[in-house]
Short mmCIF file of C-alpha atoms and ligand atoms in Angstrom, two decimals:
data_model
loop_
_atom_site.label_atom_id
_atom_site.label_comp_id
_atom_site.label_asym_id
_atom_site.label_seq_id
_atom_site.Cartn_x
_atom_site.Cartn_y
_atom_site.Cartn_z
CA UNK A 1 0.22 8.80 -75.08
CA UNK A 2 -2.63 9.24 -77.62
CA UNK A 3 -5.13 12.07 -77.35
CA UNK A 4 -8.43 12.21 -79.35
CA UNK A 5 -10.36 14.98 -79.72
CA UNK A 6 -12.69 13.54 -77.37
CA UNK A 7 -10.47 13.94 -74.62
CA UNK A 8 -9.33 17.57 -75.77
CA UNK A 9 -13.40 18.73 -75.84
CA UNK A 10 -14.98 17.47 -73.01
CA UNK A 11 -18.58 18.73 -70.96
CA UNK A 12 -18.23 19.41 -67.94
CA UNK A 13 -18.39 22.26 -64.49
CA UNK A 14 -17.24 25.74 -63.89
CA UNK A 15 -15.38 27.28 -62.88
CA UNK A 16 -11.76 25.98 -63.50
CA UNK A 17 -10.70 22.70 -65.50
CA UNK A 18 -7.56 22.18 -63.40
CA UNK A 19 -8.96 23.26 -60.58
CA UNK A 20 -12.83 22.13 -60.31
CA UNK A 21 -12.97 19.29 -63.36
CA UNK A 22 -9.18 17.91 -62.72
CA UNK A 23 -10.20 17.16 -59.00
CA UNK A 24 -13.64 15.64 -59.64
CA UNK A 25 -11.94 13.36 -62.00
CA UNK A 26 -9.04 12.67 -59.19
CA UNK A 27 -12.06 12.10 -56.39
CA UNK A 28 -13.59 9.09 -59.62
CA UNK A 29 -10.26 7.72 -59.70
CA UNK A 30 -9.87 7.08 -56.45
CA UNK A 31 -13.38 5.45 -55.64
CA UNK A 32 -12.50 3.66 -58.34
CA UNK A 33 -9.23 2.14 -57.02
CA UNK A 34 -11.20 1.65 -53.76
CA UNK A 35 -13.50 -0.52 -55.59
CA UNK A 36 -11.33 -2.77 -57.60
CA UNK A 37 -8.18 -2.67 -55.85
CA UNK A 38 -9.16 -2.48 -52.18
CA UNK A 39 -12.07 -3.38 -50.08
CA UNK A 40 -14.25 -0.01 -49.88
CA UNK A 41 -16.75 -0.95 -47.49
CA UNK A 42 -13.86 -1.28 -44.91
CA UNK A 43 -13.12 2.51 -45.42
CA UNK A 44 -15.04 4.64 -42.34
CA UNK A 45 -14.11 8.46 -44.05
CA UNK A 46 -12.06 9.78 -46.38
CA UNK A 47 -8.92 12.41 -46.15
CA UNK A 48 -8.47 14.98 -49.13
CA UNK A 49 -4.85 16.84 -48.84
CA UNK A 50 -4.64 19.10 -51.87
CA UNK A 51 -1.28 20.92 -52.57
CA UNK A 52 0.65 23.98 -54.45
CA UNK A 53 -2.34 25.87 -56.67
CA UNK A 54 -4.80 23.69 -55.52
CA UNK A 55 -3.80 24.48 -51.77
CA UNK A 56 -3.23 28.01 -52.89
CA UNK A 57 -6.68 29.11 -55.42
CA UNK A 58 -8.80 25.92 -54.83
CA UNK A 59 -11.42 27.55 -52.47
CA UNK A 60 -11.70 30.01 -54.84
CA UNK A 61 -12.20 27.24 -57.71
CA UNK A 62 -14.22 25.02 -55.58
CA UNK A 63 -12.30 22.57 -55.94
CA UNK A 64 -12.95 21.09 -52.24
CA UNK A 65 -16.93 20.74 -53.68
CA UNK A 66 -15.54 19.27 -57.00
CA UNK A 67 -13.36 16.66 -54.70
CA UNK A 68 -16.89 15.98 -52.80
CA UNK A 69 -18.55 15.32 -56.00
CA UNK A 70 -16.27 12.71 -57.50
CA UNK A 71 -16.44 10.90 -54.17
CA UNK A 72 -19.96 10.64 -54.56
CA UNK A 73 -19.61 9.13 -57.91
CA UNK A 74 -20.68 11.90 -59.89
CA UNK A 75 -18.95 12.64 -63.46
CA UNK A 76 -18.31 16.04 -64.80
CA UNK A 77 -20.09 15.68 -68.03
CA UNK A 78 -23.75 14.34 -66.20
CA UNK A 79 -23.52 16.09 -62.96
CA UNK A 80 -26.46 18.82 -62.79
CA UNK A 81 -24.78 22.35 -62.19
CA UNK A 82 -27.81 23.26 -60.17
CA UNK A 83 -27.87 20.21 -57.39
CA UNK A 84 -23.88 20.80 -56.45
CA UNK A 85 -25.31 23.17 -53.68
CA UNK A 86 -27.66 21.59 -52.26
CA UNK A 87 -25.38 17.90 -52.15
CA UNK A 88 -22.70 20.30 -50.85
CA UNK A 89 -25.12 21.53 -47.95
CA UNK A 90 -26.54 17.94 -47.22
CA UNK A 91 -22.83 16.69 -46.51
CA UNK A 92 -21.97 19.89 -44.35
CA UNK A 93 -25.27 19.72 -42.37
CA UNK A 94 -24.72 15.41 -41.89
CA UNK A 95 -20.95 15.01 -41.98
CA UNK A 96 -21.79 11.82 -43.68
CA UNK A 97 -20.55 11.09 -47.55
CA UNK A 98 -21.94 8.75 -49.66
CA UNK A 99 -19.37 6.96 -51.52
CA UNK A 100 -19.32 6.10 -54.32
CA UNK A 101 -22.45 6.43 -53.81
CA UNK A 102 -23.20 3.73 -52.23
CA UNK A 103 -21.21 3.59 -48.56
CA UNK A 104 -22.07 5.94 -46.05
CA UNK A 105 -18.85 7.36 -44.31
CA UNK A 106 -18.22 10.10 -41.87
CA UNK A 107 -16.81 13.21 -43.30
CA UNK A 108 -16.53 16.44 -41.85
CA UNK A 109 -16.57 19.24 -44.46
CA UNK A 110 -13.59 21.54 -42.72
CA UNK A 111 -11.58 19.02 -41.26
CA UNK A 112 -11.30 16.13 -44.25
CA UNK A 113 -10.53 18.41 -47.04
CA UNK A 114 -7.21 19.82 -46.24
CA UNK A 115 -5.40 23.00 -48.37
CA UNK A 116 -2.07 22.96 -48.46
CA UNK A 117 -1.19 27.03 -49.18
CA UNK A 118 3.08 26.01 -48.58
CA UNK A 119 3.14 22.12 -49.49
CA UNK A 120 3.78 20.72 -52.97
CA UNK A 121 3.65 17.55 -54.12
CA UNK A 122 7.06 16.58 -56.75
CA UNK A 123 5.40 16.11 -60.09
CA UNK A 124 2.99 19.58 -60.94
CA UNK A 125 2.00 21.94 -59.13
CA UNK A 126 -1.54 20.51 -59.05
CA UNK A 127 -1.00 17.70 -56.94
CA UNK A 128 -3.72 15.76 -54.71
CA UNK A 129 -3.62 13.18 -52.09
CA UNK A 130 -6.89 10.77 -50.87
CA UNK A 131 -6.37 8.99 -48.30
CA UNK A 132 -9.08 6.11 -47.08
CA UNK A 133 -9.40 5.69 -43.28
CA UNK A 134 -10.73 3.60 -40.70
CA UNK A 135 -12.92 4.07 -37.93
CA UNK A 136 -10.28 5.42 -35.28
CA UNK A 137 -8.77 7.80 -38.36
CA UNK A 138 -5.64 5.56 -39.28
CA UNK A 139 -4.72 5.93 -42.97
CA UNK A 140 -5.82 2.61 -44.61
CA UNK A 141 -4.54 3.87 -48.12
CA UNK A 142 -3.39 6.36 -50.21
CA UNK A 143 -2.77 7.37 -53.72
CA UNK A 144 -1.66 10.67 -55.49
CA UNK A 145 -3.04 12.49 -58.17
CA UNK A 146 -2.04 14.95 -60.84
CA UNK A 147 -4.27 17.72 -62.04
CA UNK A 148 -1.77 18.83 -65.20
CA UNK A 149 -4.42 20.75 -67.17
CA UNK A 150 -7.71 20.93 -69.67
CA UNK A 151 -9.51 18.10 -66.73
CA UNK A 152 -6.87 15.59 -67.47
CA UNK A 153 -5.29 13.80 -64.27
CA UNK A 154 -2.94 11.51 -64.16
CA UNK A 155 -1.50 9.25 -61.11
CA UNK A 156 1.71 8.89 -59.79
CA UNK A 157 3.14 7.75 -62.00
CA UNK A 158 2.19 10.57 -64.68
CA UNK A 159 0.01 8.02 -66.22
CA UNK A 160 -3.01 6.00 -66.76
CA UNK A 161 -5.17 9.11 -67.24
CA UNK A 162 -8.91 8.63 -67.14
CA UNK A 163 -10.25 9.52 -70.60
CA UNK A 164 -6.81 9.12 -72.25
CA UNK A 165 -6.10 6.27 -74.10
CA UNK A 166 -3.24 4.84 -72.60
CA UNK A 167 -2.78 1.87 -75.10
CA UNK A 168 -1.49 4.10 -78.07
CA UNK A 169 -2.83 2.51 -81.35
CA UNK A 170 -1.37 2.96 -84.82
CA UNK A 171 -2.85 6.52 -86.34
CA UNK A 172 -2.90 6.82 -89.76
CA UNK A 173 -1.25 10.21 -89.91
CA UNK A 174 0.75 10.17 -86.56
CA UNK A 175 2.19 14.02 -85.97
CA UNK A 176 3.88 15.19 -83.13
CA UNK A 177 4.55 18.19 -84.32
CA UNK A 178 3.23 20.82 -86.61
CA UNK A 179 6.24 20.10 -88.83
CA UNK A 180 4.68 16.52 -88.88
CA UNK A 181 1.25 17.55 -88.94
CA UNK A 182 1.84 20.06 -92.23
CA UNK A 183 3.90 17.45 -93.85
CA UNK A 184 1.70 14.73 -93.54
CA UNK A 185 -1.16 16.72 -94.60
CA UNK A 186 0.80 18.23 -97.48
CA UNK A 187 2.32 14.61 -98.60
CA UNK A 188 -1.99 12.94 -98.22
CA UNK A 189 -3.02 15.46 -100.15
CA UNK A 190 -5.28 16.41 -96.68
CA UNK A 191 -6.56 19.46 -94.79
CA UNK A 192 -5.68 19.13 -91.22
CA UNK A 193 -9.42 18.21 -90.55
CA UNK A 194 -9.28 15.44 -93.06
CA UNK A 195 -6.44 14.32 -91.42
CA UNK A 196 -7.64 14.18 -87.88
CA UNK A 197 -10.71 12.83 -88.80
CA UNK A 198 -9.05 9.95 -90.60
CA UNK A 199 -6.72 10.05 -87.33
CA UNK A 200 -9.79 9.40 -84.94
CA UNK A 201 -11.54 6.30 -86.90
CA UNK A 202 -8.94 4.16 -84.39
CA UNK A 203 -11.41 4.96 -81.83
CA UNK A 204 -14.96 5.04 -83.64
CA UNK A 205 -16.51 5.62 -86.68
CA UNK A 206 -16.46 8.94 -88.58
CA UNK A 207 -20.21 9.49 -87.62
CA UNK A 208 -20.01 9.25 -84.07
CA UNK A 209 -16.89 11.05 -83.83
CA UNK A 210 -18.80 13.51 -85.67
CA UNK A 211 -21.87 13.09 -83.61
CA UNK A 212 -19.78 13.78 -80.55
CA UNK A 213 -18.38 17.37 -81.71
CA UNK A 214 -21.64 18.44 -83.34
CA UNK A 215 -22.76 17.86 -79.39
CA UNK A 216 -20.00 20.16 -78.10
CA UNK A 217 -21.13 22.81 -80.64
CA UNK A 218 -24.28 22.06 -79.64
CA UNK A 219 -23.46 22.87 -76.06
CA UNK A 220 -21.17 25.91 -76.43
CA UNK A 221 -24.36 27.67 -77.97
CA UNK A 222 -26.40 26.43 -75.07
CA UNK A 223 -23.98 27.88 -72.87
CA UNK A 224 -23.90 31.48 -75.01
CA UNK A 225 -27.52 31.63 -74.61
CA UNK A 226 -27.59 31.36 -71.04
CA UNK A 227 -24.79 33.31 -70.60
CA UNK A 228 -26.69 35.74 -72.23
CA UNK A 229 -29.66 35.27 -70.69
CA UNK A 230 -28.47 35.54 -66.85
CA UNK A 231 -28.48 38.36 -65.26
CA UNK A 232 -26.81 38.41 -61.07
CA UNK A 233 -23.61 38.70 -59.00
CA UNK A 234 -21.44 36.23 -60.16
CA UNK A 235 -20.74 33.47 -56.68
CA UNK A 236 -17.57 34.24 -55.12
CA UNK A 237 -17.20 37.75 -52.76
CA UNK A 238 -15.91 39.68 -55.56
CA UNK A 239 -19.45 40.60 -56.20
CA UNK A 240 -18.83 41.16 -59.95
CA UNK A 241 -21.81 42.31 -61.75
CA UNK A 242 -22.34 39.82 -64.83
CA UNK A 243 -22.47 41.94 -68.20
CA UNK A 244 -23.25 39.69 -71.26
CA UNK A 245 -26.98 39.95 -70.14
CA UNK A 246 -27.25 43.48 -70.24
CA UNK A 247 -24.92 43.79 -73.06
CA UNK A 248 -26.90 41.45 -75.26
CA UNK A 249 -29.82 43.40 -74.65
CA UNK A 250 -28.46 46.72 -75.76
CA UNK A 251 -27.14 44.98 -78.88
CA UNK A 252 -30.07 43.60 -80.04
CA UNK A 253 -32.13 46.66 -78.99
CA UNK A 254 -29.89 48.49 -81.84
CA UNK A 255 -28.87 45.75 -84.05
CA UNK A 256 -30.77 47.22 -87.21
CA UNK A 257 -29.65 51.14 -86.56
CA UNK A 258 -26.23 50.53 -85.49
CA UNK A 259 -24.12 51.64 -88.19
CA UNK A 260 -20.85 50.63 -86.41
CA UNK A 261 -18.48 48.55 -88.79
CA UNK A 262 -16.91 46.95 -85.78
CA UNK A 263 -20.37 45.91 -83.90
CA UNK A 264 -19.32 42.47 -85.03
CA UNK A 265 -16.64 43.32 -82.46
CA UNK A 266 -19.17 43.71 -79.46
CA UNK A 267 -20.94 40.43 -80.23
CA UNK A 268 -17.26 38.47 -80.65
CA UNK A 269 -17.03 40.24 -76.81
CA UNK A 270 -20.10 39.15 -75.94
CA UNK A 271 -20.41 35.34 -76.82
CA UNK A 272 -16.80 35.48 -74.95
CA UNK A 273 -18.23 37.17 -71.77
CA UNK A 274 -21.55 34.85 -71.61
CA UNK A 275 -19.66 31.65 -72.06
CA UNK A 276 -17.16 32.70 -69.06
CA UNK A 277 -19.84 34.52 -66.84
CA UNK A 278 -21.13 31.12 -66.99
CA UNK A 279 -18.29 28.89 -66.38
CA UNK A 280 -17.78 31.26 -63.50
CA UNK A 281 -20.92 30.63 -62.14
CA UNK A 282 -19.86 26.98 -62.17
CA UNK A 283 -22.48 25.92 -65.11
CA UNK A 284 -22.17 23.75 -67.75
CA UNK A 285 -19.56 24.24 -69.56
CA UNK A 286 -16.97 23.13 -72.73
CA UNK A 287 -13.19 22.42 -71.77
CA UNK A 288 -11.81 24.42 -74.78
CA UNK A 289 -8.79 23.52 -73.86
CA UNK A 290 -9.71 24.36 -70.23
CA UNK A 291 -12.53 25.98 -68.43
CA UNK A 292 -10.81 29.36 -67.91
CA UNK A 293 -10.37 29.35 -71.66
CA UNK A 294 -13.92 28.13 -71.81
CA UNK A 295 -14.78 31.18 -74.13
CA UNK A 296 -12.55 31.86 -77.20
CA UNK A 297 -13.64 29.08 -79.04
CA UNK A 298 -17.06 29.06 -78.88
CA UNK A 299 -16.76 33.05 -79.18
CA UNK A 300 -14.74 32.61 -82.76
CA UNK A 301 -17.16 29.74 -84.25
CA UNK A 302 -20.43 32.12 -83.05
CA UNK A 303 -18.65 34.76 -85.44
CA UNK A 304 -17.99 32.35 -87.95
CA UNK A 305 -21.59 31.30 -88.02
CA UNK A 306 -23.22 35.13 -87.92
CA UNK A 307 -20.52 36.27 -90.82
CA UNK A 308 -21.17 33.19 -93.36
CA UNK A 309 -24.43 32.99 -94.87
CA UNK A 310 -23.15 29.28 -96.30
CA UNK A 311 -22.03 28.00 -92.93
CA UNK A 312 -22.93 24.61 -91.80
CA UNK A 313 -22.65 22.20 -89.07
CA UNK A 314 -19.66 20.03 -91.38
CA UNK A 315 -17.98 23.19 -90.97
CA UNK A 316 -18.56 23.17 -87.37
CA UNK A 317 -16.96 20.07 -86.85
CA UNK A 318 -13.90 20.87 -89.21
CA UNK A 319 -13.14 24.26 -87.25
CA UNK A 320 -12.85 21.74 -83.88
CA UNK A 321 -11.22 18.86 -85.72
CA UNK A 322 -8.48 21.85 -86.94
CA UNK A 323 -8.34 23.34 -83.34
CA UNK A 324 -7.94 20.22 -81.28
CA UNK A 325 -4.94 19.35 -83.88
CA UNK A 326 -3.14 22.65 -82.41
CA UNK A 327 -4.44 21.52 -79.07
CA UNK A 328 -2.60 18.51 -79.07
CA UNK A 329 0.52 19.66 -80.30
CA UNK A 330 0.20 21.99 -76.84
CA UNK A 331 -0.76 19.66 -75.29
CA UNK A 332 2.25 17.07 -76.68
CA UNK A 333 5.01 19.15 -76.36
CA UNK A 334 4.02 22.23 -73.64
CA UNK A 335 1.49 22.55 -71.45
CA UNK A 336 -2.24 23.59 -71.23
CA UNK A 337 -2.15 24.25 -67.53
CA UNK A 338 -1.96 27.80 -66.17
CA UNK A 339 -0.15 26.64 -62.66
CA UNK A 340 2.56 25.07 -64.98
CA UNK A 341 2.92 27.49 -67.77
CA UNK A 342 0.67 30.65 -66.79
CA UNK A 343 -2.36 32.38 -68.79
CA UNK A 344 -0.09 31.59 -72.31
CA UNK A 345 -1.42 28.11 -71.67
CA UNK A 346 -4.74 28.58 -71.12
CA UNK A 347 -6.06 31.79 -72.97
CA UNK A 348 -2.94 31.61 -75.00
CA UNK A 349 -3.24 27.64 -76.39
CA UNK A 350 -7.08 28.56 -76.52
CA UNK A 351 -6.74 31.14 -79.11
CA UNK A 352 -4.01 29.95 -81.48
CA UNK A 353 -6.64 26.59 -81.60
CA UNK A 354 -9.60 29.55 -82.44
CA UNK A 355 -6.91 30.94 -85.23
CA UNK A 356 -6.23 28.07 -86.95
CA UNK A 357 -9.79 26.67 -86.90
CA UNK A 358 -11.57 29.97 -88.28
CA UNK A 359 -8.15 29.55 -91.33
CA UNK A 360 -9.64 26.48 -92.04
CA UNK A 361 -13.43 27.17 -92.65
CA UNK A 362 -12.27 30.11 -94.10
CA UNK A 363 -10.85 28.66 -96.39
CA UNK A 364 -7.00 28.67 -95.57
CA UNK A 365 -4.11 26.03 -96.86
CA UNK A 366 -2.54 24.17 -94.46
CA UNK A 367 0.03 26.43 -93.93
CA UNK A 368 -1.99 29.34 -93.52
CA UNK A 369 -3.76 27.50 -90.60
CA UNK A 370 -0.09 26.32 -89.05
CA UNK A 371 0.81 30.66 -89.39
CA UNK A 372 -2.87 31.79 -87.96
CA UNK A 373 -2.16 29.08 -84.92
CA UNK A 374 1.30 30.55 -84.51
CA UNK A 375 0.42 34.09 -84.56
CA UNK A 376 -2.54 33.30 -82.21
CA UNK A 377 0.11 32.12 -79.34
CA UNK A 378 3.05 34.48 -80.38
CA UNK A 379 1.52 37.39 -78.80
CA UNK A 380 0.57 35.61 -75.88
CA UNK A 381 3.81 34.46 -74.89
CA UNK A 382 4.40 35.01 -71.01
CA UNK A 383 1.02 36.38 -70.07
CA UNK A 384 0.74 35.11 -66.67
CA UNK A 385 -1.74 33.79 -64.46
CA UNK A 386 -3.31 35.63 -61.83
CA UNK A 387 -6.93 35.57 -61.11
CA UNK A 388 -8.03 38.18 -58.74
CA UNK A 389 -9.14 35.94 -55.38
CA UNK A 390 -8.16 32.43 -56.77
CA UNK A 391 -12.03 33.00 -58.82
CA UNK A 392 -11.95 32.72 -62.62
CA UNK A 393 -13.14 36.04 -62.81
CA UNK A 394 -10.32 38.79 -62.88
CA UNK A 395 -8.79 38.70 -65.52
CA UNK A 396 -10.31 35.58 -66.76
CA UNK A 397 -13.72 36.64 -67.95
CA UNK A 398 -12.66 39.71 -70.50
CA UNK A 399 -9.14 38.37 -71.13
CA UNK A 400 -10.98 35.61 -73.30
CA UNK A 401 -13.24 38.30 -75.20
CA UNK A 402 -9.65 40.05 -75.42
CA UNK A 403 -8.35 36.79 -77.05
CA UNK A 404 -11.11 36.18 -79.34
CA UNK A 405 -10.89 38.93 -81.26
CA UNK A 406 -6.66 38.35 -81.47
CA UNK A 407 -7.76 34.57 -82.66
CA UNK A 408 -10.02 36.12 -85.73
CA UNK A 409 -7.08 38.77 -86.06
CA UNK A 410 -4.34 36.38 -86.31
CA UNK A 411 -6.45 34.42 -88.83
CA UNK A 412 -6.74 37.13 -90.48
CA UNK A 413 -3.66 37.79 -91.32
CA UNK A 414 -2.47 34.60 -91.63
CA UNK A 415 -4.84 34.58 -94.52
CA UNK A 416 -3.18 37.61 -96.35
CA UNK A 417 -0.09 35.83 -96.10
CA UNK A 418 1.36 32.84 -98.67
CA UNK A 419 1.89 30.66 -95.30
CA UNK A 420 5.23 31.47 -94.94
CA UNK A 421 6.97 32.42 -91.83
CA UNK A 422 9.68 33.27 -89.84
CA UNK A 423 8.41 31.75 -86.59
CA UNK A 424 6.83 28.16 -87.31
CA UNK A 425 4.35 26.80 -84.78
CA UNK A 426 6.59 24.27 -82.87
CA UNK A 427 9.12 27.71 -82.15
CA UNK A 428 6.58 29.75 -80.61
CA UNK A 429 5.48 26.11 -78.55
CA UNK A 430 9.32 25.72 -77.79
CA UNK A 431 9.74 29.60 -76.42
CA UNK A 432 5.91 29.51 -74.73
CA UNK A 433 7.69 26.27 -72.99
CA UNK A 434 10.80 27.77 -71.93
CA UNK A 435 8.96 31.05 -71.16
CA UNK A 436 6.62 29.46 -68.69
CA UNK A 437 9.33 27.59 -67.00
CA UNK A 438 11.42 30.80 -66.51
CA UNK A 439 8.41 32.43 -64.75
CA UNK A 440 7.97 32.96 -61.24
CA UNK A 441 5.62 30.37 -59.42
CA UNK A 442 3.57 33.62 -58.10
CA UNK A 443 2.46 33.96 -61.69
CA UNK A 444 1.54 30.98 -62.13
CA UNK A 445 -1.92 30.24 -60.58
CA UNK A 446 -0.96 31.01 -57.44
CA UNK A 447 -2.79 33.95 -57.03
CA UNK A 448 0.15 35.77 -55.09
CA UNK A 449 1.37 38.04 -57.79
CA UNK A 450 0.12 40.18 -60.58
CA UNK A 451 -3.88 41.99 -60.69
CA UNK A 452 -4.28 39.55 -58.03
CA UNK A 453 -2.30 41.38 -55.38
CA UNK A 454 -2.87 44.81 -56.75
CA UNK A 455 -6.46 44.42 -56.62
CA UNK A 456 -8.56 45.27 -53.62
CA UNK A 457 -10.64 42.11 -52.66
CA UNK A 458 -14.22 43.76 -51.59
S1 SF4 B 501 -5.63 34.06 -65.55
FE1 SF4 B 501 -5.80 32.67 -67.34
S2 SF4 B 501 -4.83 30.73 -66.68
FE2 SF4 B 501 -5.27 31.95 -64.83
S3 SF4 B 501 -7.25 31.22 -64.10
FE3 SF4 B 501 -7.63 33.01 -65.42
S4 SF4 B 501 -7.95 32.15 -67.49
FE4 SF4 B 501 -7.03 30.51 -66.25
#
């Protein structure tokens, strides 16, 4: 299955990709099928069973409120963060849905959204079912869904994913695997950017795909400067404080006397802790690969930006061309989903993509960017997942300032090397694979092992 970069940056909701976007696009799909495959005004309510992570963390995701949404007919990327409440509230208070809509139904909040804490479904962990009903309750249809990671879901069959192209067309450079990718760049004469910008003119022209990730830079700063702008409890009951307001503050209070030659440290930290405070808060937000990873990126190309007086937006858009190339190879041959791999997948994938995009603008050979990528995951390997509460909070928020400092340090270093290595990309992918699968399922966004148990709850 083809991936373009527009699938692997995408706008959307806090808190969780898997969790809160995944669903939404599930709740689409479904309307969807209703639509063109069944008669929808026959359908009286609707029944939402979600299973394994989702049954386990999705209250504290909100993913029952992300299900609502997408049976309303709103999309991730135009739904307005601050009207989810009150739509919420206006179904609770009625128990009438509008689908699609367009179709008034019944639907009682509690009772039509069922979580599944002991139930799987076969395929993921992050498995949904919708069921349509008729006036008496009777299941009219159903059909499952997969939430498998970064927003993408696919159906039964593990296919047909809204916002991936199913028909593959003929890339230029076709890689699936960084062998592939460095060869092909190497043999073209082509920086990995080149190369997955010539990759992407199957789908549209060079200036729109262009247009498009200038956009998602555009709104990863958006989301820094609200971050840092808003001060509050973050939503939840864990009652934790948000800090990048405050912090950013004190920073700029002392920006000219600060002698400090890591405060480019604190600000790294800070971009990090704004962009996550915020997807926590379920606002607007980048999928970078996923929500809970929301951070690293933009955190990384922030630093880029403050460190080099000649940066431009072209560089911009070759530091995401370069990191959704190590997305997809994730992506391709592991996993991006913390329920099916753990935090390696998330925070992990998020910060070897950081690496290898900062090599690039930074001036870094192809193989440079292949070692920064590598070193960015290898010290990740088995960090599991295990936010405090089922919230994309504990450890989530700092363990992405955590990461994007490791993502400019693994560049880094990558970049005193020749390029050379004894661990190649697709290894570390390979071990991060095998890693996650040996790993207990209480580790894996389950919230029933790790900080999450240790931690009080107040
Ligand atoms: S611990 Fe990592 S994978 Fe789990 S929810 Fe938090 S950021 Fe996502």
């Amino acid at each position: 299955m083809a991936i373009s970069i527009i699938d692997m940056f995408t706008i959307g909701i806090g808190p969780s990709s898997s969790h809160t976007v995944g669903p939404m696009r599930a709740g689409l799909k479904f309307i969807k099928f209703l639509e063109q495959d069944f008669e929808i005004s026959t359908v009286k309510s609707v029944k939402v069973e979600l299973f394994g992570s989702l049954g386990h963390t999705g209250i504290g995701h909100g993913s029952d409120k992300a299900v609502i949404l997408g049976l309303l007919g709103e999309t991730p990327e135009d739904v307005d963060p601050d009207t989810v409440a009150g739509k919420v509230k206006q179904i609770q208070n009625t128990r009438t849905l509008l689908l699609a809509g367009k179709y008034l139904i019944k639907f009682d909040f509690s009772n039509n959204i069922i979580f599944h804490r002991r139930k799987s479904l076969p395929k993921h962990p992050n498995g949904m079912r919708f069921s349509a009903l008729d006036a008496e309750d009777n299941i009219l249809v159903s059909k499952e869904y997969y939430s498998v990671g970064g927003g993408f879901v696919v159906n039964d069959n593990m296919g047909d994913d809204q916002g991936v192209n199913s028909v593959e067309p003929a890339l230029p450079y076709p890689f699936k695997t960084c062998d592939e990718l460095v060869q092909q760049c190497k043999e073209h004469g082509l920086s990995i950017s080149a190369l997955m910008l010539a990759n992407e003119s199957v789908w549209r022209s060079e200036k729109e795909t262009i247009n498009y990730l200038l956009n998602i830079w555009h709104t990863m700063q958006y989301c820094i400067d609200k971050g840092c702008k808003t001060e509050g409890i973050l939503p939840g009951g864990l009652k934790v404080k948000r800090r990048a307001a405050p912090m950013h503050r004190r920073l700029k209070a002392t920006e000219q006397s600060n002698q400090d030659p890591l405060k480019i440290m604190d600000w790294v930290n800070l971009y990090a802790l704004a962009v996550n405070e915020e997807n926590a808060a379920g606002g607007r937000i980048v999928t970078a690969p996923t929500n809970g990873a929301a951070g690293i990126i933009p955190a990384v190309m922030k630093y880029y930006q403050n460190t080099k007086a000649q940066c431009d937006d072209n560089d911009m858009v070759k530091f995401l061309l370069t990191a959704g190339a190590i997305g997809f190879l994730y992506k391709e041959n592991a996993s991006i989903s913390g329920a099916e791999v753990g935090c390696q997948g998330e925070v992990g994938v998020a910060c070897s993509m950081a690496a290898a995009g900062l090599a690039e603008v930074t001036g870094g050979t192809v193989s440079q960017c292949e070692n920064a990528a590598e070193i960015g995951m290898e010290h990740h390997l088995g960090l599991t997942c295990d936010p405090v509460g089922g919230l994309v909070q504990i450890p989530c928020i700092e363990r992405n300032a955590i990461a994007s400092v490791t993502a400019i340090n693994s560049s880094r270093l990558a970049l005193h090397g020749d390029g050379s290595n004894k661990v190649s990309l697709d290894k570390v992918i390979k071990t991060m694979v095998e890693t996650g699968a040996d790993m207990k399922t209480k580790y894996k966004e389950t919230s029933r092992g790790g900080l999450a148990v240790n931690i009080i709850e107040c």
